[in-house]
PDB file of C-alpha atoms and ligand atoms in Angstrom:
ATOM      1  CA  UNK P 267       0.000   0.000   0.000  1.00 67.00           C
ATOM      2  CA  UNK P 268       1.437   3.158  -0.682  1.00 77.00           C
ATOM      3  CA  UNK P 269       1.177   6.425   1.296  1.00 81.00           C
ATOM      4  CA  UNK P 270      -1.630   8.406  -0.453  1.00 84.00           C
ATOM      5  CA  UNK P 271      -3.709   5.197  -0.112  1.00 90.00           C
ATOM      6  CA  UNK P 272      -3.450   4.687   3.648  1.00 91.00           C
ATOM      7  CA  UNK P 273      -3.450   8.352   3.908  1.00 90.00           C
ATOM      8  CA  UNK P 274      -6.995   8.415   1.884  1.00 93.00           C
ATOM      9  CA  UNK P 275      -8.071   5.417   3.643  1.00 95.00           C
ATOM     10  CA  UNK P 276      -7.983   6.601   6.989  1.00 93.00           C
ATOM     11  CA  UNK P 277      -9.255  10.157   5.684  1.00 92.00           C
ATOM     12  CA  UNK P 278     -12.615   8.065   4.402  1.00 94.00           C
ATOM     13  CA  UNK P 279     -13.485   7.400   7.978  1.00 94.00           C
ATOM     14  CA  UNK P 280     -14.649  10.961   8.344  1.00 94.00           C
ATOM     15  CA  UNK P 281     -14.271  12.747   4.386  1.00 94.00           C
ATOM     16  CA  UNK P 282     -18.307  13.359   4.724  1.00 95.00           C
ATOM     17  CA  UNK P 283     -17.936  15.087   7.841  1.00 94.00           C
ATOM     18  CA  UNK P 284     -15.450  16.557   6.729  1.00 90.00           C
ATOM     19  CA  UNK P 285     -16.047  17.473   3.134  1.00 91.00           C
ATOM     20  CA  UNK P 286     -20.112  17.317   3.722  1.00 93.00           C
ATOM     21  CA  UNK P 287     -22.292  17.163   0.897  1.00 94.00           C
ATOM     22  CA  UNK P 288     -23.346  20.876   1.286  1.00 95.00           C
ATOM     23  CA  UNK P 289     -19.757  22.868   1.074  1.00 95.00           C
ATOM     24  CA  UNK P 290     -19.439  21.745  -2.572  1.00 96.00           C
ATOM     25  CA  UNK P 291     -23.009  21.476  -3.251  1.00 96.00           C
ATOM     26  CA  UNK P 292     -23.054  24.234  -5.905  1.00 98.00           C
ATOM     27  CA  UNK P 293     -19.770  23.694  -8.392  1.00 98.00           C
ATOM     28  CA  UNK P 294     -20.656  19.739  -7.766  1.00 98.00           C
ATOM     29  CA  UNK P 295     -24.371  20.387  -9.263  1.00 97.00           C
ATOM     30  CA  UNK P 296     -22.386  22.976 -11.941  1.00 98.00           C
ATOM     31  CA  UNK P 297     -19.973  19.886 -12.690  1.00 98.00           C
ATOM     32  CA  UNK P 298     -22.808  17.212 -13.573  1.00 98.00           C
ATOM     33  CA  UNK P 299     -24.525  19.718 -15.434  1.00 98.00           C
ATOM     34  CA  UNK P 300     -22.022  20.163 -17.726  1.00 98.00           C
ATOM     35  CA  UNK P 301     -21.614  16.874 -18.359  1.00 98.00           C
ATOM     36  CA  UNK P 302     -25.106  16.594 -20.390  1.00 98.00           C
ATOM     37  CA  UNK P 303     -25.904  13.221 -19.408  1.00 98.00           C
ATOM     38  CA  UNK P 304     -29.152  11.541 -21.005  1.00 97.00           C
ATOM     39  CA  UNK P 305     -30.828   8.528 -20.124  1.00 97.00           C
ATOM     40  CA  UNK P 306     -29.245   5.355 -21.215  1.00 98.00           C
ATOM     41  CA  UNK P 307     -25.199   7.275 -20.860  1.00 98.00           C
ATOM     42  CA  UNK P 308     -22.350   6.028 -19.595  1.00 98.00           C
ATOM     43  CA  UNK P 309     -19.947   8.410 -17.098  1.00 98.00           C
ATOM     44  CA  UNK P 310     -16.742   7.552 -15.509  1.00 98.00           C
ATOM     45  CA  UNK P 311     -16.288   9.085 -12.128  1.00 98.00           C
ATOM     46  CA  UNK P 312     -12.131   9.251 -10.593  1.00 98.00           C
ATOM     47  CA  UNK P 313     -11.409   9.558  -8.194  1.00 98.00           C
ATOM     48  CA  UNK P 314     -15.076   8.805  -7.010  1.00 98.00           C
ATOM     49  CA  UNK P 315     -14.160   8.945  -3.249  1.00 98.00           C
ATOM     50  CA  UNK P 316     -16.896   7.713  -1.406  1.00 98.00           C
ATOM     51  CA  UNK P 317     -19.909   8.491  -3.984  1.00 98.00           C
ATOM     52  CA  UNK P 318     -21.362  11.742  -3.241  1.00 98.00           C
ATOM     53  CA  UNK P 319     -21.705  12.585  -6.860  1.00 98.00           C
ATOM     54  CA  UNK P 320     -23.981   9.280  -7.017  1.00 98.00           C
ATOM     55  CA  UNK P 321     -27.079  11.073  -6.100  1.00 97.00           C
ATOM     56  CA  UNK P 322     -26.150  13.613  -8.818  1.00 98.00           C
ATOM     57  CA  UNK P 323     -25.486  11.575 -11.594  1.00 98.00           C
ATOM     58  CA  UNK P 324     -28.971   9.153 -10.710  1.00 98.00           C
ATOM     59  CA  UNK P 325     -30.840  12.435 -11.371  1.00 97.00           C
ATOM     60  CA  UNK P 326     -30.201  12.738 -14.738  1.00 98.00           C
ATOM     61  CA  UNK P 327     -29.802   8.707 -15.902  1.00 98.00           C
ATOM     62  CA  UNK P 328     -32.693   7.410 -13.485  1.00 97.00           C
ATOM     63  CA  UNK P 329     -30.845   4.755 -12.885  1.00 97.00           C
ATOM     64  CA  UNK P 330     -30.005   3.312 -16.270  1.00 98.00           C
ATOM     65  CA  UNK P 331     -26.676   3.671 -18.340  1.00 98.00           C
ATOM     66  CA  UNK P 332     -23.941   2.953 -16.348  1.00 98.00           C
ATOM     67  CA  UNK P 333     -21.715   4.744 -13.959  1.00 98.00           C
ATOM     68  CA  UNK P 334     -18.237   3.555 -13.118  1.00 98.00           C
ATOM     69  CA  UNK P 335     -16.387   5.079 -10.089  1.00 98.00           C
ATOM     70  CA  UNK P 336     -13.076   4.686  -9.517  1.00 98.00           C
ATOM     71  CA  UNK P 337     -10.257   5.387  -6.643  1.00 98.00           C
ATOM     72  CA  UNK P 338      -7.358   4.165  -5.183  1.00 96.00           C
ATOM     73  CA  UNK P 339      -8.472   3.699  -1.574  1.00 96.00           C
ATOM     74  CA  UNK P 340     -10.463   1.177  -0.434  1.00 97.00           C
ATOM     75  CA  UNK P 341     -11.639   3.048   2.569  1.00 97.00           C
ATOM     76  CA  UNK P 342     -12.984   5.605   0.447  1.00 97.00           C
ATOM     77  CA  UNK P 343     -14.589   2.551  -1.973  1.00 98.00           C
ATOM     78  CA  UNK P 344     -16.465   1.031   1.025  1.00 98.00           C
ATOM     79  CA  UNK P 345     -18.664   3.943   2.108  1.00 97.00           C
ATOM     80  CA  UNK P 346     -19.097   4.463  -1.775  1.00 98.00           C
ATOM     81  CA  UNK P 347     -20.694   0.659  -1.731  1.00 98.00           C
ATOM     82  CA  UNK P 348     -22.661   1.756   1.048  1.00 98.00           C
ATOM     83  CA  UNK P 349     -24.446   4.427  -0.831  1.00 98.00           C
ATOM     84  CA  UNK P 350     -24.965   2.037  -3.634  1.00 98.00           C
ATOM     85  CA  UNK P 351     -26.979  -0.392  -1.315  1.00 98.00           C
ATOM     86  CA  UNK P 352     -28.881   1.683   0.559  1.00 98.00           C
ATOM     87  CA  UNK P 353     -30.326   3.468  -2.205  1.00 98.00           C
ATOM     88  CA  UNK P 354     -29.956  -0.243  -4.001  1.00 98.00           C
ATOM     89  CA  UNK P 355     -28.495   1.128  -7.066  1.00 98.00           C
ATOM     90  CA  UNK P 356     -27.926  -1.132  -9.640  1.00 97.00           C
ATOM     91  CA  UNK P 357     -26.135   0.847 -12.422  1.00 98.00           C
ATOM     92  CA  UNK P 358     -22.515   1.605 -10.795  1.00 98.00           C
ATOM     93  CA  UNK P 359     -19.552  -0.661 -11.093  1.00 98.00           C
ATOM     94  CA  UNK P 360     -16.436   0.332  -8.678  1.00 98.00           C
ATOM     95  CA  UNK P 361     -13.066  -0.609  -9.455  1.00 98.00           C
ATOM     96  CA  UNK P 362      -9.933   0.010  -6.624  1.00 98.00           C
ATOM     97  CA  UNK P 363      -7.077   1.163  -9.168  1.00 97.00           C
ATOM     98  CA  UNK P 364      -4.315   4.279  -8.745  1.00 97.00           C
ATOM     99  CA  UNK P 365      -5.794   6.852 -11.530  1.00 97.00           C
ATOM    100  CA  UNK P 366      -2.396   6.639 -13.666  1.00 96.00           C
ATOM    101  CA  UNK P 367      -3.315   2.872 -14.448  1.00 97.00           C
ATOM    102  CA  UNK P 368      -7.051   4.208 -16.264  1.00 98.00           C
ATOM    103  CA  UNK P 369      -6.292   4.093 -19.918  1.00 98.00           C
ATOM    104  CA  UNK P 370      -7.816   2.308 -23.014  1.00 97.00           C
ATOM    105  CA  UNK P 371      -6.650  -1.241 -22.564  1.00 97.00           C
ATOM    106  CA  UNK P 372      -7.243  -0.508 -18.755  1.00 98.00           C
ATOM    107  CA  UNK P 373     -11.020  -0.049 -20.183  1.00 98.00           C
ATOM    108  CA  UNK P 374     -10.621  -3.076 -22.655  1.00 98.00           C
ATOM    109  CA  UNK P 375      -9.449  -5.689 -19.652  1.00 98.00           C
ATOM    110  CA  UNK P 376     -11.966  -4.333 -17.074  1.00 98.00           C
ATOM    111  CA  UNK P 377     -14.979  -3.151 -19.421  1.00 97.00           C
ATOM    112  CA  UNK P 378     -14.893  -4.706 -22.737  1.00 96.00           C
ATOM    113  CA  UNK P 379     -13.613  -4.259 -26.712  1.00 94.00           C
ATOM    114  CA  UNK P 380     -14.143  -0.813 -27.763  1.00 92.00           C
ATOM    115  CA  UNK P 381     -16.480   0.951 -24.862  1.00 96.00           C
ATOM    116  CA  UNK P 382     -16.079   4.324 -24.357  1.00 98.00           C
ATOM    117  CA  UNK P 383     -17.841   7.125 -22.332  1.00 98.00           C
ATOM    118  CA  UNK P 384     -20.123   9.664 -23.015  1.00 98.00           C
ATOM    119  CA  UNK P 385     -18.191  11.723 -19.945  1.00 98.00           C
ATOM    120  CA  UNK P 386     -16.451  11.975 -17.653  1.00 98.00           C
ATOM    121  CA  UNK P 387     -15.647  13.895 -14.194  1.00 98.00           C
ATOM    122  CA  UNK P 388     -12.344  14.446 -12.164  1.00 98.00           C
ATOM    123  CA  UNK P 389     -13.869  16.429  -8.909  1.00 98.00           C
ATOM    124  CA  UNK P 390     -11.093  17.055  -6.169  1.00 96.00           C
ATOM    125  CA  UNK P 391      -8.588  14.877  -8.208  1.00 96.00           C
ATOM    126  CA  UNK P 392      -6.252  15.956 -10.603  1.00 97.00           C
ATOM    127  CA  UNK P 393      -5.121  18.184  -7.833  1.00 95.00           C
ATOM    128  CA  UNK P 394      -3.717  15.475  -5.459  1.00 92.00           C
ATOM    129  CA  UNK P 395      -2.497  13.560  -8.450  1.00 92.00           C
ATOM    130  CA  UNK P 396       1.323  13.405  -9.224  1.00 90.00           C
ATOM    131  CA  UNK P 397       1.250  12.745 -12.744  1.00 95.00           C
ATOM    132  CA  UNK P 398      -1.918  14.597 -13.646  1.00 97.00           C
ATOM    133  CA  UNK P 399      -1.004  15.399 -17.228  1.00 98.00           C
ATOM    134  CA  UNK P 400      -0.442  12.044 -18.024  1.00 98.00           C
ATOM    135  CA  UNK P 401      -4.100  11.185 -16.454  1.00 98.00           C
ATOM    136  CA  UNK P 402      -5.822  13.723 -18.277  1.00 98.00           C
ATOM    137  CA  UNK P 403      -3.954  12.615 -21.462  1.00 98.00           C
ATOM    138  CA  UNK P 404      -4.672   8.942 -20.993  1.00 98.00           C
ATOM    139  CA  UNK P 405      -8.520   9.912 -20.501  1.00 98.00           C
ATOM    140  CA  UNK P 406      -9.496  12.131 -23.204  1.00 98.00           C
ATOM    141  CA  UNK P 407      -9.383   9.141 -25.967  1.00 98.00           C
ATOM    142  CA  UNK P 408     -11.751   7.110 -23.532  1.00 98.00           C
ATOM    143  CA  UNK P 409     -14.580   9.268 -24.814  1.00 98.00           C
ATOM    144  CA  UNK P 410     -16.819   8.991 -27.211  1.00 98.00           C
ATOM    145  CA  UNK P 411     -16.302  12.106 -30.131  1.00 97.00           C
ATOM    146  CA  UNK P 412     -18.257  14.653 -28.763  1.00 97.00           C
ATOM    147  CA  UNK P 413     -18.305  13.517 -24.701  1.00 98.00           C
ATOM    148  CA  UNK P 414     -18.056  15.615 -22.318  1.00 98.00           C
ATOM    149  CA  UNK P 415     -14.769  16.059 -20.138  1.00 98.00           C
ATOM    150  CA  UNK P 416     -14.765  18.300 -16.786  1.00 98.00           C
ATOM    151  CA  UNK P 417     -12.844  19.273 -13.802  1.00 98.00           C
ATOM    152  CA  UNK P 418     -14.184  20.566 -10.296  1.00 98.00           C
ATOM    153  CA  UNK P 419     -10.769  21.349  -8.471  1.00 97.00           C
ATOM    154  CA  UNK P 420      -9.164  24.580  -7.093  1.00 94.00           C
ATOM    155  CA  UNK P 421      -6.923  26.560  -8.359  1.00 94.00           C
ATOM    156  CA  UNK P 422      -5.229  29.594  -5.888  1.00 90.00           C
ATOM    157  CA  UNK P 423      -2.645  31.505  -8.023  1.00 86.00           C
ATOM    158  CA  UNK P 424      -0.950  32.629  -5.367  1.00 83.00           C
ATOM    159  CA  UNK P 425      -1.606  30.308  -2.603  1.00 77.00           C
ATOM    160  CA  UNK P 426      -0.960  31.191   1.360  1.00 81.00           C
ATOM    161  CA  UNK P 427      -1.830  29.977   4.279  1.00 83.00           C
ATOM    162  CA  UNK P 428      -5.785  29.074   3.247  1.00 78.00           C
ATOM    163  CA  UNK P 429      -4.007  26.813   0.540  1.00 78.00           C
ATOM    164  CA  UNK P 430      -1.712  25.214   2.767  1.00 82.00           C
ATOM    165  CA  UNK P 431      -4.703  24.543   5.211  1.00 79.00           C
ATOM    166  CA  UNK P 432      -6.619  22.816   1.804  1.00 75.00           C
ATOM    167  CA  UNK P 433      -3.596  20.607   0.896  1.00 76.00           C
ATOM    168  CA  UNK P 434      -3.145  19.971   4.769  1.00 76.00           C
ATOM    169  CA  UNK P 435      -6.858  18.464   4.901  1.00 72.00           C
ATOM    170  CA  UNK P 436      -6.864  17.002   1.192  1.00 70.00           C
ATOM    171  CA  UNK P 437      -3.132  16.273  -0.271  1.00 74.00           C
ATOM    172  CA  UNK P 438      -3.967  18.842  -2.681  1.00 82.00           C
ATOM    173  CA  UNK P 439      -1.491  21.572  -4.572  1.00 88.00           C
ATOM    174  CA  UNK P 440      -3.918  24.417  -5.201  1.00 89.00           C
ATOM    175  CA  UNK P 441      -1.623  25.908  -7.870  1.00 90.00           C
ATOM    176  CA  UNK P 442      -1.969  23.361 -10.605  1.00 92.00           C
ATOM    177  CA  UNK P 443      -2.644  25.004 -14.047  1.00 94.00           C
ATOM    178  CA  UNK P 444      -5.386  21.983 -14.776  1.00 97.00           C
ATOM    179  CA  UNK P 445      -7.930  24.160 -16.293  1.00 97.00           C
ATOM    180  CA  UNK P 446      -5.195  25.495 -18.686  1.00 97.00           C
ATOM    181  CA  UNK P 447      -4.079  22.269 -19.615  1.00 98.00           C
ATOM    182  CA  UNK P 448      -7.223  20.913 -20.254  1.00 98.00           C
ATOM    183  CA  UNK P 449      -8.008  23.713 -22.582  1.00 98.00           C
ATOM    184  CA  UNK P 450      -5.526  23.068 -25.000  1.00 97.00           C
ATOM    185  CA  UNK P 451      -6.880  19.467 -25.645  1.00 98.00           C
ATOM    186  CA  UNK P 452     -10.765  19.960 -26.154  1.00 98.00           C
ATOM    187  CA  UNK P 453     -12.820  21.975 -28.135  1.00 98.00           C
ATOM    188  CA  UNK P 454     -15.302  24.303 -26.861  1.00 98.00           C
ATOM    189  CA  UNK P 455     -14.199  25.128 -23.804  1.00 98.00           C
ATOM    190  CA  UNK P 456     -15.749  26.785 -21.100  1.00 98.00           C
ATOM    191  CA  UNK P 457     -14.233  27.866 -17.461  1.00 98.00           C
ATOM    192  CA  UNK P 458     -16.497  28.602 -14.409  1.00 98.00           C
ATOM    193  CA  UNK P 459     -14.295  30.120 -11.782  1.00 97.00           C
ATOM    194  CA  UNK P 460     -16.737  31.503  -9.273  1.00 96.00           C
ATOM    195  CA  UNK P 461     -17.028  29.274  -6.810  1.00 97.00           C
ATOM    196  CA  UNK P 462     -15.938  29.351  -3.092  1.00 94.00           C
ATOM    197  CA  UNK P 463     -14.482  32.976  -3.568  1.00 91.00           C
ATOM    198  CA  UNK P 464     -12.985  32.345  -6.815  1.00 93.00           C
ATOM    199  CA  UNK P 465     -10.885  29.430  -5.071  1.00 93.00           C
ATOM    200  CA  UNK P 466     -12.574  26.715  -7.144  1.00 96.00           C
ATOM    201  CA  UNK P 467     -13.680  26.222 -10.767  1.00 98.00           C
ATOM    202  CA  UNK P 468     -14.969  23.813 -12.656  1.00 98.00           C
ATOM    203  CA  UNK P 469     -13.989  23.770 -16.379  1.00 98.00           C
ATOM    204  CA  UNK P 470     -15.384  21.630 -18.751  1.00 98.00           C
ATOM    205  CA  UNK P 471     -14.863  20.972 -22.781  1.00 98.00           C
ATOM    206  CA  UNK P 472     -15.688  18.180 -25.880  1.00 98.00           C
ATOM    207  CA  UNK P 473     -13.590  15.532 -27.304  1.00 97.00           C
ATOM    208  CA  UNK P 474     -12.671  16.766 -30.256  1.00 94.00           C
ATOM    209  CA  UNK P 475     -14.415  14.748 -33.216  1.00 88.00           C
TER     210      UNK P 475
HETATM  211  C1  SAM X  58     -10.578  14.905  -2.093  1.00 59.00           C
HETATM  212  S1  SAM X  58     -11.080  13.273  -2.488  1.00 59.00           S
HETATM  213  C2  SAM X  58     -12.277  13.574  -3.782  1.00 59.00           C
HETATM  214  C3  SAM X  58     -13.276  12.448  -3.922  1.00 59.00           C
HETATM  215  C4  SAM X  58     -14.510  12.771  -4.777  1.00 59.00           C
HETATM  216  N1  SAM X  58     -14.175  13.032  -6.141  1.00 59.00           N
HETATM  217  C5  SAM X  58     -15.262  13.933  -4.187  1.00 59.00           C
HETATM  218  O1  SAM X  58     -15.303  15.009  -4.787  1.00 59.00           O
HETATM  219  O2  SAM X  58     -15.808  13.764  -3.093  1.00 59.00           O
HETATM  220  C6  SAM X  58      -9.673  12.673  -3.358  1.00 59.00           C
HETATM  221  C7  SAM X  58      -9.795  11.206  -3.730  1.00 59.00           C
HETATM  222  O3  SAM X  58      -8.721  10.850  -4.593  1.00 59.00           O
HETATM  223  C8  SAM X  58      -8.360   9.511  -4.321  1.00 59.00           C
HETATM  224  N2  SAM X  58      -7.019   9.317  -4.839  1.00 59.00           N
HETATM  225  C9  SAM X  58      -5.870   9.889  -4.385  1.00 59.00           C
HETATM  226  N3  SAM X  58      -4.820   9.518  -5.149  1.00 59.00           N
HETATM  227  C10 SAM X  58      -5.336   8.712  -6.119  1.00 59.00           C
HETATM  228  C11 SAM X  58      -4.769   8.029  -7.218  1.00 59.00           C
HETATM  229  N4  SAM X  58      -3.458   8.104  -7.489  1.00 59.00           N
HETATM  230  N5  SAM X  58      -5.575   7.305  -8.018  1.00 59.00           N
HETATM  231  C12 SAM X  58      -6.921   7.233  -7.765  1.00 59.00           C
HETATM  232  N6  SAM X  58      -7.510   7.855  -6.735  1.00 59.00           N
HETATM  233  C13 SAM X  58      -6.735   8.580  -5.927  1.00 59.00           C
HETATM  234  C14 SAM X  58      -8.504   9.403  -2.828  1.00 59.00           C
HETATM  235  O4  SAM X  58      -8.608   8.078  -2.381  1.00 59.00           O
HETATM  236  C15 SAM X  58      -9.755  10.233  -2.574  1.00 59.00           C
HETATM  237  O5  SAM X  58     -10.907   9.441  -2.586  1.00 59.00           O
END
């Protein structure tokens, strides 16, 4: 096990307390929005932490199409399957895999020949993520032409001490230029960078056909 997954594991014993449902209500709504999911879709969720996009995500497929969630920490995994039961979903597979492994023949082995997504979401990920360019680069060709890729993260210019508090309690660096990079690799792309103070953003854009 390495560190960020013993670190994340013993952080899922309290991340809903901690990062409760309503202090990233609004750019979490903004996120699924943008990801113009229909009945019958299919949207990959990583990291998916312990689900609380679920809810989201159920409002717009009614629980067809298929979500797949995935994350490194099993901790984090566990209260995930708990939200699956207890609202006895049947549309969401979960797979435990580090987010630099998620690429197409990761998708052929654990998914089948050929499937691809009609989006996909990174909330509060790319930030923690060492190699983030290389896991935004290795998901853009798992969508579909057209699907929808966005990012919910922060992004502090100039960070001080509130940053250091945010990578204290997350593993986050606030400074990333994700929103940048992403914009260079899909078309029509749109930033949202009002949330939380202008500390958070999401930013969101099409595989190019
Ligand atoms: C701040 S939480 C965000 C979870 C969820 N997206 C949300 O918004 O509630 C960060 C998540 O990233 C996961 N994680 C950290 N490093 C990872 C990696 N290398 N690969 C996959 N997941 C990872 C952690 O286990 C944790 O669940």
């Amino acid at each position: 096990m390495n560190m960020a997954e013993s670190y994340y594991d013993k952080f899922s014993r309290v991340y809903d307390l901690l990062s409760p449902d309503w202090y990233y209500r609004k750019p979490r709504k903004f996120a699924i929005q943008a990801l113009a999911l229909g009945e019958g879709q299919t949207v990959l969720n990583l990291p998916c932490g312990t689900g609380q996009n679920f809810r989201y995500f159920q409002q717009y497929l009614n629980g067809s199409g298929k979500i797949v969630g995935v994350d490194l920490s099993s901790g984090m995994l566990q209260k995930a399957r708990g939200k699956i039961a207890s609202n006895g979903w049947d549309n969401i597979s979960l797979f435990k895999d580090d987010a630099t492994k998620v690429d197409e023949s990761w998708v052929q082995h654990h998914l089948g020949e050929g499937v691809k997504f009609d989006a996909i979401l990174c909330d509060l990920g790319l930030s923690g993520f060492p190699e983030w360019r290389n896991v935004i680069d290795n998901l853009l060709p798992l969508l579909r032409p057209g699907g929808r890729f966005v990012i919910m993260d922060w992004y502090i210019e100039q960070p001080g001490l509130r940053a250091e508090f945010i990578k204290w309690i997350g593993g986050g660096e606030v400074d990333r230029q994700l929103y940048q990079y992403l914009a260079e690799r899909v078309d029509s792309f749109q930033l949202e960078d009002s949330f939380k103070g202008g500390d958070v953003f999401v930013a969101f854009g099409k595989k190019p056909k």
